[in-house]
């Protein structure tokens, strides 16, 4: 998927998106993560160069009671990724209703 972006006909649109992704973060303040008081699910995979698994692990460890779920890489197993994400979100939401 990522390599295909480099052959996209309109690189002027694609290039800025990837520059923005590298510098993007929902919140870089780890102390703020510790103040989260709602159930949280953090999903990651070991083969994501844009969002490395270690960041998901740090985020889940910092959020009190957060659940870390590891799913297959979308680039290596798209169906497994989709199924894994859906299953993890479904199980997480179900656990909130129990």
Coordinates of C-alpha atoms in Angstrom, one line a residue:
X1 CA 0.0 0.0 0.0
X2 CA 2.7 2.5 0.9
X3 CA 4.8 1.8 -2.1
X4 CA 1.8 2.2 -4.4
X5 CA 1.5 5.8 -3.1
X6 CA 4.7 6.7 -4.9
X7 CA 3.3 5.8 -8.3
X8 CA 0.1 7.7 -7.6
X9 CA -0.5 10.1 -10.5
X10 CA -0.8 13.2 -8.3
X11 CA 2.2 13.2 -6.0
X12 CA 1.6 16.9 -5.2
X13 CA -1.4 15.7 -3.1
X14 CA 0.1 12.6 -1.7
X15 CA 3.5 13.9 -0.5
X16 CA 2.1 16.4 2.0
X17 CA -0.2 13.7 3.5
X18 CA 2.8 11.6 4.3
X19 CA 4.8 14.6 5.7
X20 CA 1.8 15.3 8.0
X21 CA 1.5 11.6 9.2
X22 CA 5.1 11.6 10.4
X23 CA 4.7 14.6 12.6
X24 CA 1.1 13.8 13.7
X25 CA 0.2 12.5 17.2
X26 CA -3.1 12.7 19.0
X27 CA -1.3 13.9 22.1
X28 CA 2.4 13.8 22.9
X29 CA 2.0 14.5 26.6
X30 CA 2.3 11.2 28.4
X31 CA 1.2 12.7 31.7
X32 CA -2.1 13.5 30.0
X33 CA -2.5 9.9 29.0
X34 CA -2.4 9.0 32.7
X35 CA -5.3 11.3 33.4
X36 CA -7.7 9.4 31.0
X37 CA -10.5 7.9 33.1
X38 CA -12.6 6.1 30.5
X39 CA -12.2 2.6 29.0
X40 CA -9.6 2.6 26.3
X41 CA -8.5 0.2 23.6
X42 CA -5.2 0.6 21.9
X43 CA -4.6 -1.4 18.7
X44 CA -1.2 -2.0 17.2
X45 CA 0.8 -4.4 15.1
X46 CA 4.5 -5.2 14.9
X47 CA 5.0 -4.3 11.2
X48 CA 3.7 -0.7 11.1
X49 CA 6.5 1.7 10.3
X50 CA 4.3 4.8 10.6
X51 CA 2.8 3.9 14.0
X52 CA 5.3 1.4 15.6
X53 CA 4.0 -1.1 18.1
X54 CA 6.2 0.3 20.9
X55 CA 4.2 3.5 20.8
X56 CA 0.9 1.5 21.2
X57 CA 2.5 -0.4 24.1
X58 CA 3.6 2.9 25.8
X59 CA 0.2 4.4 25.3
X60 CA -1.6 1.4 26.7
X61 CA 0.7 1.2 29.6
X62 CA 0.2 4.9 30.4
X63 CA -3.6 4.9 30.2
X64 CA -5.0 3.4 33.4
X65 CA -6.8 0.2 32.7
X66 CA -6.3 0.4 28.9
X67 CA -6.4 -2.8 26.9
X68 CA -3.6 -3.4 24.3
X69 CA -4.6 -5.5 21.3
X70 CA -2.2 -6.7 18.7
X71 CA -3.6 -7.4 15.2
X72 CA -2.0 -8.6 12.0
X73 CA -0.3 -6.1 9.7
X74 CA -2.6 -4.7 7.1
X75 CA 0.3 -4.7 4.6
X76 CA 0.9 -8.4 5.2
X77 CA -2.6 -9.8 5.8
X78 CA -5.3 -7.3 5.0
X79 CA -8.2 -9.7 5.7
X80 CA -6.5 -10.7 9.0
X81 CA -6.1 -7.1 9.9
X82 CA -9.7 -6.2 9.2
X83 CA -11.0 -9.2 11.0
X84 CA -8.6 -8.6 14.0
X85 CA -9.6 -4.9 14.3
X86 CA -13.3 -5.7 14.1
X87 CA -13.0 -8.6 16.6
X88 CA -11.0 -6.5 19.1
X89 CA -13.4 -3.5 18.9
X90 CA -16.4 -5.8 19.1
X91 CA -14.9 -7.6 22.2
X92 CA -14.0 -4.3 23.8
X93 CA -17.4 -2.8 23.3
X94 CA -19.1 -6.0 24.5
X95 CA -16.9 -5.9 27.7
X96 CA -18.2 -2.4 28.4
X97 CA -21.8 -3.7 28.3
X98 CA -21.1 -6.6 30.7

